[in-house]
PDB file of C-alpha atoms in Angstrom:
ATOM      1  CA  MET A  24     -76.106   0.964  61.189  1.00 32.00           C
ATOM      2  CA  SER A  25     -79.070   0.523  63.019  1.00 32.00           C
ATOM      3  CA  GLU A  26     -81.950  -1.519  61.565  1.00 29.00           C
ATOM      4  CA  PHE A  27     -82.157  -0.692  58.245  1.00 29.00           C
ATOM      5  CA  SER A  28     -82.591  -2.872  55.067  1.00 32.00           C
ATOM      6  CA  PHE A  29     -81.107  -2.926  51.848  1.00 29.00           C
ATOM      7  CA  ARG A  30     -83.946  -2.728  50.071  1.00 30.00           C
ATOM      8  CA  CYS A  31     -83.633  -2.504  46.152  1.00 30.00           C
ATOM      9  CA  VAL A  32     -83.835   0.193  44.084  1.00 32.00           C
ATOM     10  CA  THR A  33     -84.082   1.118  41.253  1.00 32.00           C
ATOM     11  CA  ASN A  34     -80.067   2.473  39.619  1.00 37.00           C
ATOM     12  CA  THR A  35     -80.280   5.841  38.173  1.00 37.00           C
ATOM     13  CA  HIS A  36     -76.661   5.943  36.583  1.00 38.00           C
ATOM     14  CA  THR A  37     -77.525   5.767  33.958  1.00 38.00           C
ATOM     15  CA  ALA A  38     -76.023   7.152  30.401  1.00 37.00           C
ATOM     16  CA  ALA A  39     -77.968  10.063  30.493  1.00 35.00           C
ATOM     17  CA  ALA A  40     -77.194  10.442  34.284  1.00 39.00           C
ATOM     18  CA  ALA A  41     -74.235  10.122  33.850  1.00 40.00           C
ATOM     19  CA  ALA A  42     -73.695  13.042  31.543  1.00 39.00           C
ATOM     20  CA  SER A  43     -75.358  15.702  33.067  1.00 40.00           C
ATOM     21  CA  SER A  44     -73.578  14.854  36.159  1.00 48.00           C
ATOM     22  CA  SER A  45     -71.594  18.130  37.413  1.00 76.00           C
ATOM     23  CA  ARG A  46     -67.767  17.140  35.923  1.00 88.00           C
ATOM     24  CA  ILE A  47     -65.037  17.281  37.763  1.00 94.00           C
ATOM     25  CA  ASP A  48     -61.338  17.912  36.653  1.00 94.00           C
ATOM     26  CA  PRO A  49     -59.383  14.984  37.283  1.00 93.00           C
ATOM     27  CA  SER A  50     -56.310  16.764  36.334  1.00 94.00           C
ATOM     28  CA  SER A  51     -57.712  19.169  39.290  1.00 95.00           C
ATOM     29  CA  LEU A  52     -56.996  17.023  42.015  1.00 97.00           C
ATOM     30  CA  ASP A  53     -54.673  16.620  44.795  1.00 98.00           C
ATOM     31  CA  VAL A  54     -53.183  12.716  43.388  1.00 98.00           C
ATOM     32  CA  HIS A  55     -50.484  10.554  45.836  1.00 98.00           C
ATOM     33  CA  VAL A  56     -48.576   8.707  43.746  1.00 98.00           C
ATOM     34  CA  GLN A  57     -46.184   6.232  45.360  1.00 98.00           C
ATOM     35  CA  GLY A  58     -44.709   2.490  44.961  1.00 98.00           C
ATOM     36  CA  SER A  59     -44.566  -0.347  42.031  1.00 96.00           C
ATOM     37  CA  GLY A  60     -46.513  -2.882  41.478  1.00 96.00           C
ATOM     38  CA  PRO A  61     -50.714  -4.078  41.213  1.00 97.00           C
ATOM     39  CA  ALA A  62     -52.643  -1.049  42.142  1.00 98.00           C
ATOM     40  CA  LEU A  63     -54.304  -0.033  44.262  1.00 98.00           C
ATOM     41  CA  LEU A  64     -56.885   3.337  44.041  1.00 98.00           C
ATOM     42  CA  LEU A  65     -57.221   4.668  47.700  1.00 98.00           C
ATOM     43  CA  ALA A  66     -60.878   6.500  48.414  1.00 98.00           C
ATOM     44  CA  HIS A  67     -60.814   8.704  50.809  1.00 98.00           C
ATOM     45  CA  GLY A  68     -63.116   9.140  53.373  1.00 97.00           C
ATOM     46  CA  ALA A  69     -65.351  12.539  54.439  1.00 97.00           C
ATOM     47  CA  GLY A  70     -63.305  15.012  55.523  1.00 95.00           C
ATOM     48  CA  GLY A  71     -60.788  13.312  55.291  1.00 94.00           C
ATOM     49  CA  GLY A  72     -57.604  12.109  52.834  1.00 96.00           C
ATOM     50  CA  ILE A  73     -54.926  10.404  51.824  1.00 97.00           C
ATOM     51  CA  GLU A  74     -53.026   9.926  54.654  1.00 96.00           C
ATOM     52  CA  PRO A  75     -55.768  11.052  57.732  1.00 93.00           C
ATOM     53  CA  ASN A  76     -56.781   8.162  56.428  1.00 95.00           C
ATOM     54  CA  PHE A  77     -54.029   5.431  55.141  1.00 97.00           C
ATOM     55  CA  GLY A  78     -50.628   6.951  56.532  1.00 95.00           C
ATOM     56  CA  GLN A  79     -49.739   4.306  58.899  1.00 96.00           C
ATOM     57  CA  VAL A  80     -49.703   1.573  55.924  1.00 97.00           C
ATOM     58  CA  LEU A  81     -48.961   3.893  53.105  1.00 98.00           C
ATOM     59  CA  GLY A  82     -45.176   2.423  53.062  1.00 97.00           C
ATOM     60  CA  ASP A  83     -45.853  -1.276  53.316  1.00 98.00           C
ATOM     61  CA  LEU A  84     -48.428  -0.804  50.725  1.00 98.00           C
ATOM     62  CA  ALA A  85     -46.738   0.513  49.236  1.00 98.00           C
ATOM     63  CA  SER A  86     -43.293  -2.010  49.290  1.00 97.00           C
ATOM     64  CA  ASP A  87     -45.434  -4.767  46.222  1.00 96.00           C
ATOM     65  CA  HIS A  88     -47.690  -1.998  45.014  1.00 98.00           C
ATOM     66  CA  SER A  89     -48.559   1.238  43.702  1.00 98.00           C
ATOM     67  CA  LEU A  90     -50.689   3.093  44.936  1.00 98.00           C
ATOM     68  CA  VAL A  91     -52.799   6.175  43.777  1.00 98.00           C
ATOM     69  CA  GLY A  92     -54.419   8.145  45.598  1.00 98.00           C
ATOM     70  CA  PRO A  93     -56.983  11.233  44.557  1.00 98.00           C
ATOM     71  CA  HIS A  94     -57.800  13.086  47.202  1.00 98.00           C
ATOM     72  CA  TYR A  95     -61.642  15.181  46.309  1.00 98.00           C
ATOM     73  CA  PRO A  96     -62.737  18.795  45.204  1.00 97.00           C
ATOM     74  CA  GLY A  97     -61.625  20.206  48.836  1.00 97.00           C
ATOM     75  CA  ALA A  98     -59.276  17.858  50.001  1.00 97.00           C
ATOM     76  CA  GLY A  99     -55.564  16.963  50.388  1.00 96.00           C
ATOM     77  CA  SER A 100     -54.276  20.294  47.764  1.00 97.00           C
ATOM     78  CA  SER A 101     -57.883  19.643  45.806  1.00 98.00           C
ATOM     79  CA  PRO A 102     -59.988  22.722  45.165  1.00 96.00           C
ATOM     80  CA  LEU A 103     -63.533  23.541  46.021  1.00 92.00           C
ATOM     81  CA  PRO A 104     -65.850  22.611  43.988  1.00 86.00           C
ATOM     82  CA  GLY A 105     -68.010  25.733  42.545  1.00 86.00           C
ATOM     83  CA  GLU A 106     -71.385  22.901  43.459  1.00 91.00           C
ATOM     84  CA  PRO A 107     -72.673  20.070  45.128  1.00 95.00           C
ATOM     85  CA  LEU A 108     -70.610  16.605  45.017  1.00 97.00           C
ATOM     86  CA  ASP A 109     -72.018  14.317  42.713  1.00 97.00           C
ATOM     87  CA  LEU A 110     -71.716  10.656  43.286  1.00 98.00           C
ATOM     88  CA  ASP A 111     -70.708   9.328  39.890  1.00 97.00           C
ATOM     89  CA  ALA A 112     -68.414  12.730  38.527  1.00 97.00           C
ATOM     90  CA  LEU A 113     -66.304  11.471  41.563  1.00 98.00           C
ATOM     91  CA  VAL A 114     -66.160   8.266  40.686  1.00 98.00           C
ATOM     92  CA  ASP A 115     -65.493   9.415  37.795  1.00 98.00           C
ATOM     93  CA  ALA A 116     -62.195  11.045  38.715  1.00 97.00           C
ATOM     94  CA  VAL A 117     -61.356   8.716  41.111  1.00 98.00           C
ATOM     95  CA  VAL A 118     -61.344   5.967  38.494  1.00 98.00           C
ATOM     96  CA  GLU A 119     -59.687   8.729  36.055  1.00 98.00           C
ATOM     97  CA  ALA A 120     -56.966   9.122  38.502  1.00 97.00           C
ATOM     98  CA  ALA A 121     -55.564   5.794  38.374  1.00 98.00           C
ATOM     99  CA  VAL A 122     -55.898   5.443  34.362  1.00 98.00           C
ATOM    100  CA  SER A 123     -54.019   8.728  33.355  1.00 97.00           C
ATOM    101  CA  ARG A 124     -51.305   6.522  34.682  1.00 97.00           C
ATOM    102  CA  GLY A 125     -51.537   3.853  33.074  1.00 97.00           C
ATOM    103  CA  HIS A 126     -53.473   1.674  35.233  1.00 98.00           C
ATOM    104  CA  GLU A 127     -56.698  -0.293  34.077  1.00 97.00           C
ATOM    105  CA  ARG A 128     -57.251  -2.463  36.445  1.00 97.00           C
ATOM    106  CA  PHE A 129     -57.157  -2.237  39.995  1.00 98.00           C
ATOM    107  CA  VAL A 130     -58.175  -2.977  43.942  1.00 98.00           C
ATOM    108  CA  LEU A 131     -60.183  -0.045  45.506  1.00 98.00           C
ATOM    109  CA  LEU A 132     -59.998   0.452  49.234  1.00 98.00           C
ATOM    110  CA  GLY A 133     -62.674   2.294  50.740  1.00 98.00           C
ATOM    111  CA  GLU A 134     -62.535   3.819  53.699  1.00 98.00           C
ATOM    112  CA  SER A 135     -66.509   5.539  55.158  1.00 98.00           C
ATOM    113  CA  LEU A 136     -67.708   7.840  52.265  1.00 98.00           C
ATOM    114  CA  GLY A 137     -64.477   6.304  50.051  1.00 98.00           C
ATOM    115  CA  SER A 138     -66.779   2.359  50.424  1.00 98.00           C
ATOM    116  CA  ALA A 139     -69.822   4.403  48.774  1.00 98.00           C
ATOM    117  CA  VAL A 140     -67.490   5.397  45.194  1.00 98.00           C
ATOM    118  CA  SER A 141     -65.776   2.376  45.715  1.00 98.00           C
ATOM    119  CA  ILE A 142     -69.703   0.208  45.094  1.00 98.00           C
ATOM    120  CA  ARG A 143     -70.232   2.966  42.845  1.00 98.00           C
ATOM    121  CA  ALA A 144     -67.332   2.653  40.678  1.00 98.00           C
ATOM    122  CA  ALA A 145     -66.970  -1.130  41.048  1.00 98.00           C
ATOM    123  CA  ALA A 146     -71.133  -1.122  39.075  1.00 98.00           C
ATOM    124  CA  ARG A 147     -69.622   1.646  36.497  1.00 98.00           C
ATOM    125  CA  TYR A 148     -66.498   0.617  35.881  1.00 98.00           C
ATOM    126  CA  PRO A 149     -66.508  -3.592  35.864  1.00 97.00           C
ATOM    127  CA  GLN A 150     -63.616  -4.110  33.447  1.00 97.00           C
ATOM    128  CA  ARG A 151     -61.290  -2.111  35.740  1.00 98.00           C
ATOM    129  CA  VAL A 152     -62.551  -2.720  39.851  1.00 98.00           C
ATOM    130  CA  THR A 153     -61.016  -6.796  40.170  1.00 98.00           C
ATOM    131  CA  GLY A 154     -60.997  -6.148  44.845  1.00 98.00           C
ATOM    132  CA  LEU A 155     -63.066  -4.488  46.694  1.00 98.00           C
ATOM    133  CA  VAL A 156     -62.043  -3.079  50.382  1.00 98.00           C
ATOM    134  CA  LEU A 157     -64.421  -0.987  52.494  1.00 98.00           C
ATOM    135  CA  THR A 158     -63.998  -0.239  55.524  1.00 98.00           C
ATOM    136  CA  ALA A 159     -66.583   1.671  58.251  1.00 97.00           C
ATOM    137  CA  GLY A 160     -68.026   1.868  54.731  1.00 98.00           C
ATOM    138  CA  PHE A 161     -72.449   2.366  54.788  1.00 98.00           C
ATOM    139  CA  ALA A 162     -74.316   1.597  51.167  1.00 98.00           C
ATOM    140  CA  VAL A 163     -76.395   5.148  52.820  1.00 98.00           C
ATOM    141  CA  ALA A 164     -76.990   6.933  55.950  1.00 97.00           C
ATOM    142  CA  ASP A 165     -78.914   4.999  58.407  1.00 95.00           C
ATOM    143  CA  PRO A 166     -80.494   7.284  61.171  1.00 95.00           C
ATOM    144  CA  ALA A 167     -77.218   8.341  63.512  1.00 93.00           C
ATOM    145  CA  LEU A 168     -74.631   9.124  60.378  1.00 96.00           C
ATOM    146  CA  SER A 169     -77.289  11.493  59.019  1.00 96.00           C
ATOM    147  CA  PHE A 170     -77.752  13.423  62.314  1.00 95.00           C
ATOM    148  CA  ALA A 171     -73.841  13.278  63.145  1.00 95.00           C
ATOM    149  CA  ALA A 172     -73.796  14.611  58.548  1.00 97.00           C
ATOM    150  CA  GLU A 173     -76.623  17.635  59.017  1.00 97.00           C
ATOM    151  CA  LEU A 174     -74.449  19.310  62.065  1.00 96.00           C
ATOM    152  CA  ILE A 175     -71.696  19.576  60.857  1.00 97.00           C
ATOM    153  CA  THR A 176     -72.747  20.260  57.186  1.00 97.00           C
ATOM    154  CA  ARG A 177     -74.834  23.257  59.531  1.00 97.00           C
ATOM    155  CA  PHE A 178     -72.209  23.790  61.588  1.00 97.00           C
ATOM    156  CA  GLY A 179     -70.090  24.117  58.519  1.00 97.00           C
ATOM    157  CA  ARG A 180     -72.280  26.645  57.199  1.00 97.00           C
ATOM    158  CA  ALA A 181     -72.562  28.849  59.135  1.00 97.00           C
ATOM    159  CA  GLY A 182     -68.616  29.438  60.014  1.00 96.00           C
ATOM    160  CA  GLU A 183     -68.844  27.617  63.999  1.00 97.00           C
ATOM    161  CA  TRP A 184     -65.208  25.315  63.070  1.00 96.00           C
ATOM    162  CA  ASP A 185     -65.192  24.678  67.223  1.00 96.00           C
ATOM    163  CA  ALA A 186     -68.922  22.848  66.775  1.00 96.00           C
ATOM    164  CA  VAL A 187     -67.619  20.703  63.423  1.00 96.00           C
ATOM    165  CA  ALA A 188     -63.827  19.391  65.681  1.00 95.00           C
ATOM    166  CA  ARG A 189     -65.902  18.723  69.284  1.00 93.00           C
ATOM    167  CA  VAL A 190     -68.386  16.326  66.696  1.00 93.00           C
ATOM    168  CA  ALA A 191     -65.662  14.633  64.981  1.00 93.00           C
ATOM    169  CA  THR A 192     -63.697  14.219  67.150  1.00 91.00           C
ATOM    170  CA  HIS A 193     -66.762  12.856  69.797  1.00 87.00           C
ATOM    171  CA  ALA A 194     -67.840  10.299  66.809  1.00 87.00           C
ATOM    172  CA  CYS A 195     -63.906   9.480  65.302  1.00 86.00           C
ATOM    173  CA  LEU A 196     -61.786   8.845  68.524  1.00 81.00           C
ATOM    174  CA  PRO A 197     -61.894   4.991  70.536  1.00 80.00           C
ATOM    175  CA  GLU A 198     -63.916   5.161  73.438  1.00 80.00           C
ATOM    176  CA  ASP A 199     -61.930   4.042  75.882  1.00 79.00           C
ATOM    177  CA  GLU A 200     -59.611   7.006  75.007  1.00 80.00           C
ATOM    178  CA  LEU A 201     -62.648   9.733  74.564  1.00 79.00           C
ATOM    179  CA  TYR A 202     -62.890   8.485  77.712  1.00 79.00           C
ATOM    180  CA  GLU A 203     -59.772   9.064  79.929  1.00 84.00           C
ATOM    181  CA  LEU A 204     -58.954  12.555  78.344  1.00 84.00           C
ATOM    182  CA  THR A 205     -58.814  15.396  80.683  1.00 89.00           C
ATOM    183  CA  ALA A 206     -61.084  18.649  79.972  1.00 88.00           C
ATOM    184  CA  GLU A 207     -57.292  20.267  79.139  1.00 91.00           C
ATOM    185  CA  GLY A 208     -56.842  16.867  76.777  1.00 90.00           C
ATOM    186  CA  LEU A 209     -60.036  16.929  75.704  1.00 89.00           C
ATOM    187  CA  GLN A 210     -59.684  20.537  74.297  1.00 91.00           C
ATOM    188  CA  ALA A 211     -56.668  19.670  73.056  1.00 93.00           C
ATOM    189  CA  ALA A 212     -57.882  16.597  70.918  1.00 91.00           C
ATOM    190  CA  VAL A 213     -60.034  18.789  69.254  1.00 93.00           C
ATOM    191  CA  ALA A 214     -58.072  22.084  68.344  1.00 95.00           C
ATOM    192  CA  ALA A 215     -55.551  18.677  66.640  1.00 92.00           C
ATOM    193  CA  THR A 216     -59.063  18.108  64.587  1.00 93.00           C
ATOM    194  CA  ARG A 217     -59.828  21.222  63.663  1.00 94.00           C
ATOM    195  CA  ALA A 218     -56.758  21.987  62.623  1.00 94.00           C
ATOM    196  CA  GLY A 219     -57.350  19.467  59.888  1.00 93.00           C
ATOM    197  CA  ILE A 220     -60.163  19.936  59.126  1.00 95.00           C
ATOM    198  CA  PRO A 221     -60.161  20.210  55.314  1.00 96.00           C
ATOM    199  CA  SER A 222     -62.133  23.307  52.680  1.00 95.00           C
ATOM    200  CA  GLY A 223     -64.581  20.565  51.886  1.00 96.00           C
ATOM    201  CA  MET A 224     -65.518  18.857  54.799  1.00 97.00           C
ATOM    202  CA  VAL A 225     -69.007  20.401  53.766  1.00 97.00           C
ATOM    203  CA  GLU A 226     -69.177  19.262  51.055  1.00 97.00           C
ATOM    204  CA  HIS A 227     -68.389  15.713  51.669  1.00 98.00           C
ATOM    205  CA  PHE A 228     -70.721  15.605  55.493  1.00 98.00           C
ATOM    206  CA  ASP A 229     -73.803  17.473  52.285  1.00 97.00           C
ATOM    207  CA  LEU A 230     -72.342  14.503  50.162  1.00 98.00           C
ATOM    208  CA  VAL A 231     -72.324  11.828  52.617  1.00 98.00           C
ATOM    209  CA  ARG A 232     -76.386  12.558  52.605  1.00 96.00           C
ATOM    210  CA  ARG A 233     -77.137  11.882  50.232  1.00 97.00           C
ATOM    211  CA  VAL A 234     -75.544   8.824  49.071  1.00 97.00           C
ATOM    212  CA  ASP A 235     -77.611   5.864  48.219  1.00 98.00           C
ATOM    213  CA  VAL A 236     -75.697   2.631  46.776  1.00 98.00           C
ATOM    214  CA  ARG A 237     -78.026  -0.032  48.441  1.00 98.00           C
ATOM    215  CA  GLY A 238     -79.295  -0.371  44.483  1.00 98.00           C
ATOM    216  CA  ASP A 239     -75.729  -1.369  42.848  1.00 98.00           C
ATOM    217  CA  LEU A 240     -75.129  -4.249  45.956  1.00 98.00           C
ATOM    218  CA  ALA A 241     -76.740  -7.223  44.128  1.00 98.00           C
ATOM    219  CA  GLY A 242     -74.701  -6.562  41.471  1.00 97.00           C
ATOM    220  CA  ILE A 243     -70.923  -6.541  42.464  1.00 98.00           C
ATOM    221  CA  SER A 244     -69.461  -9.769  41.268  1.00 96.00           C
ATOM    222  CA  VAL A 245     -65.746  -9.043  42.356  1.00 97.00           C
ATOM    223  CA  PRO A 246     -63.831 -10.514  45.505  1.00 98.00           C
ATOM    224  CA  THR A 247     -65.156  -8.232  48.391  1.00 98.00           C
ATOM    225  CA  LEU A 248     -63.338  -7.465  51.964  1.00 98.00           C
ATOM    226  CA  VAL A 249     -65.748  -5.515  54.082  1.00 98.00           C
ATOM    227  CA  ALA A 250     -63.640  -4.479  57.747  1.00 98.00           C
ATOM    228  CA  MET A 251     -66.063  -3.602  59.985  1.00 98.00           C
ATOM    229  CA  PRO A 252     -64.397  -1.592  63.230  1.00 97.00           C
ATOM    230  CA  THR A 253     -66.568  -2.389  66.279  1.00 96.00           C
ATOM    231  CA  GLY A 254     -66.238   0.371  67.914  1.00 94.00           C
ATOM    232  CA  ASP A 255     -67.211   2.805  65.384  1.00 95.00           C
ATOM    233  CA  ARG A 256     -70.002   6.022  66.638  1.00 93.00           C
ATOM    234  CA  LEU A 257     -69.496   7.389  63.620  1.00 95.00           C
ATOM    235  CA  VAL A 258     -70.937   4.661  60.808  1.00 97.00           C
ATOM    236  CA  LEU A 259     -72.425   1.497  62.929  1.00 96.00           C
ATOM    237  CA  PRO A 260     -70.652  -1.271  62.791  1.00 96.00           C
ATOM    238  CA  ASP A 261     -74.183  -2.618  61.893  1.00 97.00           C
ATOM    239  CA  CYS A 262     -73.540  -0.794  58.053  1.00 97.00           C
ATOM    240  CA  SER A 263     -70.337  -3.362  57.711  1.00 97.00           C
ATOM    241  CA  ARG A 264     -72.865  -6.580  58.354  1.00 97.00           C
ATOM    242  CA  GLN A 265     -75.648  -5.185  56.012  1.00 97.00           C
ATOM    243  CA  LEU A 266     -72.749  -4.771  53.366  1.00 98.00           C
ATOM    244  CA  ALA A 267     -71.520  -7.962  53.773  1.00 98.00           C
ATOM    245  CA  ALA A 268     -74.632  -9.421  53.624  1.00 98.00           C
ATOM    246  CA  ALA A 269     -75.809  -7.381  50.225  1.00 98.00           C
ATOM    247  CA  ILE A 270     -73.334  -8.813  48.195  1.00 98.00           C
ATOM    248  CA  PRO A 271     -72.879 -11.595  46.200  1.00 98.00           C
ATOM    249  CA  GLY A 272     -69.510 -13.552  48.498  1.00 97.00           C
ATOM    250  CA  ALA A 273     -68.224 -10.847  50.536  1.00 98.00           C
ATOM    251  CA  SER A 274     -66.058 -11.225  53.273  1.00 98.00           C
ATOM    252  CA  LEU A 275     -66.258 -10.078  57.053  1.00 98.00           C
ATOM    253  CA  VAL A 276     -63.916  -9.320  59.697  1.00 98.00           C
ATOM    254  CA  GLU A 277     -64.451  -7.500  62.227  1.00 98.00           C
ATOM    255  CA  ILE A 278     -61.819  -4.860  63.794  1.00 97.00           C
ATOM    256  CA  PRO A 279     -61.934  -5.548  67.622  1.00 96.00           C
ATOM    257  CA  GLY A 280     -62.594  -1.827  69.495  1.00 93.00           C
ATOM    258  CA  GLY A 281     -61.158  -0.397  66.337  1.00 95.00           C
ATOM    259  CA  ALA A 282     -63.158   3.721  65.974  1.00 94.00           C
ATOM    260  CA  HIS A 283     -64.438   4.838  62.892  1.00 95.00           C
ATOM    261  CA  VAL A 284     -60.877   7.048  62.555  1.00 92.00           C
ATOM    262  CA  LEU A 285     -58.184   3.126  63.021  1.00 94.00           C
ATOM    263  CA  GLY A 286     -55.677   4.014  65.167  1.00 90.00           C
ATOM    264  CA  GLU A 287     -51.854   2.191  64.603  1.00 93.00           C
ATOM    265  CA  ARG A 288     -52.979  -0.345  67.203  1.00 93.00           C
ATOM    266  CA  HIS A 289     -55.886  -1.446  64.929  1.00 95.00           C
ATOM    267  CA  ARG A 290     -54.734  -0.928  61.488  1.00 96.00           C
ATOM    268  CA  LYS A 291     -52.501  -2.868  62.013  1.00 97.00           C
ATOM    269  CA  LEU A 292     -55.144  -5.893  62.645  1.00 97.00           C
ATOM    270  CA  TRP A 293     -56.723  -4.055  59.682  1.00 98.00           C
ATOM    271  CA  LEU A 294     -53.325  -4.258  57.488  1.00 98.00           C
ATOM    272  CA  GLY A 295     -53.158  -8.178  58.714  1.00 98.00           C
ATOM    273  CA  HIS A 296     -56.798  -8.655  57.153  1.00 98.00           C
ATOM    274  CA  VAL A 297     -56.248  -6.773  54.029  1.00 98.00           C
ATOM    275  CA  ARG A 298     -52.533  -8.739  52.525  1.00 98.00           C
ATOM    276  CA  GLU A 299     -54.454 -12.207  53.381  1.00 98.00           C
ATOM    277  CA  PHE A 300     -56.416 -10.380  51.071  1.00 98.00           C
ATOM    278  CA  LEU A 301     -54.643  -9.475  48.403  1.00 98.00           C
ATOM    279  CA  ALA A 302     -52.472 -12.287  48.357  1.00 97.00           C
ATOM    280  CA  ALA A 303     -55.932 -14.408  48.114  1.00 96.00           C
ATOM    281  CA  LEU A 304     -57.665 -12.313  44.833  1.00 95.00           C
ATOM    282  CA  PRO A 305     -57.312 -14.112  41.402  1.00 85.00           C
ATOM    283  CA  GLU A 306     -54.440 -11.441  39.352  1.00 74.00           C
ATOM    284  CA  ALA A 307     -51.985 -12.338  42.831  1.00 64.00           C
ATOM    285  CA  ARG A 308     -51.994 -16.553  42.570  1.00 57.00           C
TER     286      ARG A 308
END
């Protein structure tokens, strides 16, 4: 992202705070389960889902791993939250989705907001998380992401879903694709984006504006891979650099030209990096 530093902040996710947070019933979540082998817990992005974020690689990863992909409230078939989303409560529900299916330990793959979810999960459940893959991630929203998230929440609350779709389309399409679109093509892309907007879009981006896991970063002690799409205009690439610099021992890999939502070519490159990372984990060896 732009020029902000991951300064050390007081970690507020104490037991008392967790006890008072808004609990999410894990049994209410729509969970994608696929494959067999060591567990991979998937944490999707705001306004996304397991298929929209990971669909291109689910089959490959499931060939030798057990995939558990819970949908946040308001995504997939998970019901809308009754109140604003709380990060710790969301983390607890995501982790319980894996544990309740017999997976005591797992690697977390987080995309965008899912990276913050994954970081907090590693902080709250160090005995369960064995590795992190953070793609297009952020620890706190910088001014550019805050502005986009505010636009989406304002337009969504006003029922202006075409405007929401336009913001999301512009932010998430690769530059080369965006510039090559005709007026009709852009309209079709916006219509497709609108058709895929989940019911919890506003709640997800409201959480994006409030997330702050900077205080967790220095304490992360598991192998971490940070994947940086260099063409991302929603979560700017500098954020990935900041994450990799702040997490002890983290590795940073670039996805050249990749947008916030990775297309087939860029996702294939991502998969190669992730496969190499998974094969090198101590438990894999």
